[in-house]
Tab-separated table of C-alpha atoms in Angstrom:
chain	number	residue	atom	x	y	z
K	10	MET	CA	-39.793	245.002	-19.872
K	11	GLN	CA	-42.861	245.578	-17.733
K	12	LEU	CA	-46.336	244.566	-18.925
K	13	ASN	CA	-47.899	247.445	-17.072
K	14	ASP	CA	-48.902	250.100	-19.641
K	15	ALA	CA	-47.518	248.022	-22.546
K	16	VAL	CA	-49.283	247.797	-25.900
K	17	VAL	CA	-49.281	244.154	-26.911
K	18	PHE	CA	-49.879	242.505	-30.275
K	19	ILE	CA	-50.449	238.725	-30.226
K	20	SER	CA	-50.765	236.525	-33.294
K	21	GLY	CA	-53.097	233.551	-32.994
K	22	ALA	CA	-54.773	235.129	-29.985
K	23	ASN	CA	-58.276	233.710	-30.344
K	24	ARG	CA	-57.603	230.427	-28.500
K	25	GLY	CA	-55.109	228.268	-26.660
K	26	LEU	CA	-51.790	229.806	-25.690
K	27	GLY	CA	-52.545	233.038	-27.558
K	28	LEU	CA	-55.736	233.539	-25.572
K	29	ALA	CA	-53.803	232.880	-22.363
K	30	PHE	CA	-51.246	235.514	-23.394
K	31	ALA	CA	-54.011	238.047	-24.003
K	32	THR	CA	-55.757	237.273	-20.719
K	33	GLU	CA	-52.581	237.576	-18.651
K	34	ALA	CA	-51.411	240.724	-20.462
K	35	LEU	CA	-54.629	242.438	-19.433
K	36	ALA	CA	-54.295	241.104	-15.886
K	37	ARG	CA	-50.777	242.549	-15.660
K	38	GLY	CA	-51.939	245.991	-16.659
K	39	ALA	CA	-51.314	246.206	-20.394
K	40	ARG	CA	-52.747	249.449	-21.715
K	41	LYS	CA	-53.941	247.801	-24.922
K	42	VAL	CA	-53.988	244.273	-26.338
K	43	TYR	CA	-54.399	243.556	-30.041
K	44	ALA	CA	-55.595	240.013	-30.711
K	45	GLY	CA	-54.664	238.796	-34.180
K	46	ALA	CA	-56.729	235.987	-35.723
K	47	ARG	CA	-57.661	234.786	-39.201
K	48	ASP	CA	-61.296	235.320	-38.242
K	49	PRO	CA	-61.624	238.386	-35.996
K	50	LYS	CA	-65.096	237.227	-34.964
K	51	SER	CA	-63.461	234.280	-33.193
K	52	VAL	CA	-61.857	236.709	-30.725
K	53	THR	CA	-64.302	236.886	-27.814
K	54	LEU	CA	-62.139	237.988	-24.877
K	55	PRO	CA	-63.480	241.254	-23.407
K	56	GLY	CA	-61.019	244.133	-23.390
K	57	VAL	CA	-58.959	243.194	-26.444
K	58	ILE	CA	-59.021	244.620	-29.965
K	59	ALA	CA	-59.549	241.985	-32.652
K	60	VAL	CA	-57.345	242.311	-35.738
K	61	LYS	CA	-57.672	240.267	-38.920
K	62	LEU	CA	-54.402	238.411	-39.351
K	63	ASP	CA	-53.227	235.484	-41.408
K	64	VAL	CA	-49.465	235.365	-40.859
K	65	THR	CA	-48.981	234.014	-44.385
K	66	SER	CA	-50.677	237.087	-45.887
K	67	GLU	CA	-48.523	240.142	-46.567
K	68	GLU	CA	-51.718	242.151	-47.070
K	69	ASP	CA	-53.066	241.217	-43.631
K	70	ILE	CA	-49.739	242.033	-42.002
K	71	ALA	CA	-49.465	245.429	-43.691
K	72	SER	CA	-53.023	246.239	-42.624
K	73	ALA	CA	-52.285	245.175	-39.026
K	74	VAL	CA	-49.202	247.385	-38.840
K	75	ALA	CA	-51.135	250.346	-40.227
K	76	GLN	CA	-53.840	249.809	-37.611
K	77	CYS	CA	-51.541	249.079	-34.657
K	78	THR	CA	-48.968	251.863	-34.676
K	79	ASP	CA	-48.492	251.958	-30.903
K	80	VAL	CA	-47.276	248.395	-30.292
K	81	THR	CA	-44.451	247.950	-27.755
K	82	LEU	CA	-44.555	244.148	-27.405
K	83	LEU	CA	-44.989	241.685	-30.278
K	84	ILE	CA	-45.805	238.070	-29.409
K	85	ASN	CA	-45.273	235.680	-32.307
K	86	ASN	CA	-47.558	232.913	-31.093
K	87	ALA	CA	-49.436	231.683	-34.197
K	88	GLY	CA	-48.337	228.218	-35.221
K	89	ILE	CA	-49.477	224.925	-36.688
K	90	ALA	CA	-48.400	221.340	-36.017
K	91	GLU	CA	-48.885	218.369	-38.312
K	92	THR	CA	-47.881	214.832	-37.444
K	93	GLY	CA	-45.787	212.589	-39.649
K	94	SER	CA	-42.229	211.737	-40.598
K	95	PHE	CA	-40.129	213.142	-43.445
K	96	LEU	CA	-40.399	209.836	-45.327
K	97	ASN	CA	-44.202	209.878	-45.445
K	98	ILE	CA	-46.024	210.612	-48.682
K	99	GLY	CA	-46.892	214.307	-48.707
K	100	ALA	CA	-44.202	215.227	-46.182
K	101	GLU	CA	-42.735	217.960	-48.384
K	102	ALA	CA	-46.062	219.785	-48.664
K	103	MET	CA	-46.696	219.334	-44.958
K	104	PHE	CA	-43.254	220.719	-44.137
K	105	GLN	CA	-43.823	223.705	-46.423
K	106	ARG	CA	-47.164	224.569	-44.789
K	107	GLN	CA	-45.601	224.553	-41.335
K	108	LEU	CA	-42.556	226.540	-42.459
K	109	ASP	CA	-44.842	229.207	-43.885
K	110	VAL	CA	-46.592	229.695	-40.545
K	111	ASN	CA	-44.018	228.715	-37.918
K	112	VAL	CA	-40.909	230.321	-39.422
K	113	LEU	CA	-41.835	232.788	-42.137
K	114	GLY	CA	-44.826	234.032	-40.130
K	115	PRO	CA	-42.709	235.343	-37.233
K	116	LEU	CA	-40.164	236.700	-39.707
K	117	ARG	CA	-42.818	238.632	-41.634
K	118	LEU	CA	-44.376	240.072	-38.482
K	119	THR	CA	-41.026	240.985	-36.960
K	120	ARG	CA	-39.846	242.777	-40.085
K	121	ALA	CA	-43.146	244.635	-40.319
K	122	PHE	CA	-43.368	245.663	-36.654
K	123	ALA	CA	-39.669	246.364	-36.032
K	124	PRO	CA	-39.972	250.022	-37.142
K	125	VAL	CA	-43.021	250.447	-34.892
K	126	LEU	CA	-41.132	249.046	-31.913
K	127	ALA	CA	-38.164	251.285	-32.697
K	128	GLN	CA	-40.411	254.350	-32.640
K	129	HIS	CA	-41.414	253.471	-29.084
K	130	GLY	CA	-37.950	252.921	-27.653
K	131	GLY	CA	-37.335	249.390	-28.887
K	132	GLY	CA	-39.876	247.353	-26.958
K	133	ALA	CA	-39.723	243.572	-27.067
K	134	ILE	CA	-40.613	240.445	-29.022
K	135	ILE	CA	-41.549	237.018	-27.680
K	136	ASN	CA	-41.218	234.109	-30.102
K	137	VAL	CA	-43.064	230.939	-29.098
K	138	LEU	CA	-40.718	228.018	-29.757
K	139	SER	CA	-40.714	224.457	-28.402
K	140	VAL	CA	-38.729	221.681	-26.771
K	141	GLY	CA	-38.910	220.404	-30.348
K	142	SER	CA	-36.342	223.062	-31.199
K	143	TRP	CA	-33.779	220.545	-29.887
K	144	ILE	CA	-35.291	217.037	-30.100
K	145	THR	CA	-37.319	215.271	-32.729
K	146	GLY	CA	-38.899	211.965	-33.718
K	147	PRO	CA	-41.093	210.447	-36.447
K	148	LEU	CA	-44.367	211.711	-34.950
K	149	LEU	CA	-43.483	215.413	-35.088
K	150	ALA	CA	-40.463	215.373	-37.394
K	151	THR	CA	-41.521	218.148	-39.762
K	152	TYR	CA	-42.917	220.297	-36.966
K	153	ALA	CA	-39.723	219.981	-34.923
K	154	ALA	CA	-37.641	221.010	-37.928
K	155	THR	CA	-39.646	224.223	-38.247
K	156	LYS	CA	-39.158	224.971	-34.553
K	157	SER	CA	-35.419	224.422	-34.908
K	158	ALA	CA	-35.459	226.952	-37.725
K	159	ALA	CA	-37.575	229.335	-35.653
K	160	TRP	CA	-35.074	229.052	-32.783
K	161	SER	CA	-32.214	229.991	-35.109
K	162	LEU	CA	-34.308	232.821	-36.535
K	163	THR	CA	-34.998	234.103	-33.020
K	164	ASN	CA	-31.310	234.145	-32.144
K	165	ALA	CA	-30.427	235.962	-35.366
K	166	LEU	CA	-33.164	238.565	-34.922
K	167	ARG	CA	-32.051	239.173	-31.347
K	168	GLN	CA	-28.620	240.183	-32.611
K	169	GLU	CA	-29.958	242.231	-35.522
K	170	LEU	CA	-32.427	244.172	-33.363
K	171	THR	CA	-29.979	245.001	-30.583
K	172	ALA	CA	-29.068	248.270	-32.285
K	173	GLN	CA	-32.637	249.555	-31.946
K	174	HIS	CA	-32.886	248.300	-28.323
K	175	THR	CA	-35.533	245.666	-29.054
K	176	HIS	CA	-35.368	242.786	-26.584
K	177	VAL	CA	-36.033	239.332	-28.137
K	178	LEU	CA	-37.081	236.399	-25.949
K	179	GLY	CA	-37.327	232.776	-27.082
K	180	LEU	CA	-39.981	230.753	-25.222
K	181	HIS	CA	-39.523	226.970	-25.122
K	182	ALA	CA	-42.083	224.511	-23.772
K	183	GLY	CA	-43.159	220.905	-24.172
K	184	PHE	CA	-46.760	219.838	-24.704
K	185	ILE	CA	-49.216	222.507	-23.576
K	186	ASP	CA	-52.794	221.592	-22.688
K	187	THR	CA	-54.605	223.292	-25.578
K	188	ASP	CA	-56.675	222.107	-28.524
K	189	LEU	CA	-53.442	221.902	-30.550
K	190	THR	CA	-52.376	218.890	-28.475
K	191	THR	CA	-55.760	217.175	-28.268
K	192	GLY	CA	-55.281	213.475	-28.851
K	193	ILE	CA	-51.626	213.432	-27.801
K	194	ASP	CA	-51.156	211.151	-24.795
K	195	ALA	CA	-48.282	212.834	-22.991
K	196	PRO	CA	-47.730	214.985	-19.891
K	197	LYS	CA	-48.919	218.546	-20.490
K	198	VAL	CA	-48.616	221.856	-18.696
K	199	THR	CA	-51.219	224.583	-18.564
K	200	ALA	CA	-51.158	227.505	-20.961
K	201	GLY	CA	-51.330	229.865	-17.988
K	202	SER	CA	-48.138	228.509	-16.446
K	203	VAL	CA	-46.261	228.919	-19.734
K	204	VAL	CA	-47.478	232.488	-20.171
K	205	ASN	CA	-46.562	233.430	-16.613
K	206	ALA	CA	-43.066	232.021	-17.105
K	207	ALA	CA	-42.700	233.998	-20.333
K	208	PHE	CA	-43.870	237.302	-18.857
K	209	ASP	CA	-41.782	236.810	-15.712
K	210	GLY	CA	-38.743	236.152	-17.887
K	211	LEU	CA	-39.450	239.201	-19.997
K	212	GLN	CA	-39.717	241.341	-16.899
K	213	GLN	CA	-36.346	240.005	-15.687
K	214	GLY	CA	-34.669	240.669	-19.032
K	215	ASP	CA	-34.160	236.995	-19.924
K	216	MET	CA	-33.337	236.092	-23.510
K	217	GLN	CA	-34.639	232.536	-23.162
K	218	VAL	CA	-37.356	230.951	-21.028
K	219	LEU	CA	-37.654	227.210	-20.373
K	220	ALA	CA	-41.263	226.993	-19.293
K	221	ASP	CA	-41.590	223.445	-17.954
K	222	ASP	CA	-39.630	220.566	-16.458
K	223	ILE	CA	-39.244	218.516	-19.639
K	224	THR	CA	-37.797	221.504	-21.480
K	225	LYS	CA	-35.333	222.170	-18.678
K	226	GLN	CA	-34.283	218.502	-18.667
K	227	VAL	CA	-33.767	218.384	-22.422
K	228	HIS	CA	-31.867	221.668	-22.426
K	229	GLN	CA	-29.569	220.347	-19.699
K	230	ALA	CA	-28.960	217.163	-21.697
K	231	LEU	CA	-27.750	218.937	-24.838
K	232	SER	CA	-24.099	218.833	-23.775
K	233	PRO	CA	-23.478	215.432	-22.094
K	234	HIS	CA	-22.638	212.404	-24.228
K	235	PRO	CA	-24.647	210.894	-25.797
K	236	GLN	CA	-26.381	214.150	-26.532
K	237	VAL	CA	-30.151	214.027	-26.239
K	238	TYR	CA	-30.686	215.332	-29.777
K	239	LEU	CA	-28.895	212.288	-31.225
K	240	LEU	CA	-31.595	209.991	-29.859
K	241	ALA	CA	-35.196	209.424	-30.817
K	242	ALA	CA	-37.692	211.420	-28.759
K	243	GLU	CA	-39.873	209.082	-26.725
């Protein structure tokens, strides 16, 4: 799918990776870019259309679909990350909050926008996943579990949407240099490099994009023994 003349809807587009997606979509010639955010006033990028969107709100999603009837590319970018292991006090509530945004959010938006995409020839969906789809550890245990679920969801939706010619791409990356990773002392890649990899992959018809070196290394290590997912993430 080409970005030129596309109509793009991005969740969580007011900052970080979502803002980078919006910026690059415009640079690549998108005809229109809808920027979803809980507070539309926080969307300040010139040239985009701010849309009120909380991905946990069915009302917000219905309103967004009614407003954005020309979408050809949906980018499920909105996500949250909380640190802590499954054995910590409060882990169940923390896990539930992240599931609601990171897994059910993309599901809600995909189900809502699928008919819109179908009306315009099928279009495409990009789901922002993570290297945490495959590896985990105590620091990001609950977050990684939601990304594993989101990866499975992405693969299922790809198969279900084939009949209406909607292309589904899963985007995996390690730590990205945004405010979401502030305070994490680890190698990070730029949001721009991740977005460029995603859009290049979409243009080439890829179903999966591994956006940085650590993700490529982990993906390669899924098959050898001992498998990387059996070990603690360092």
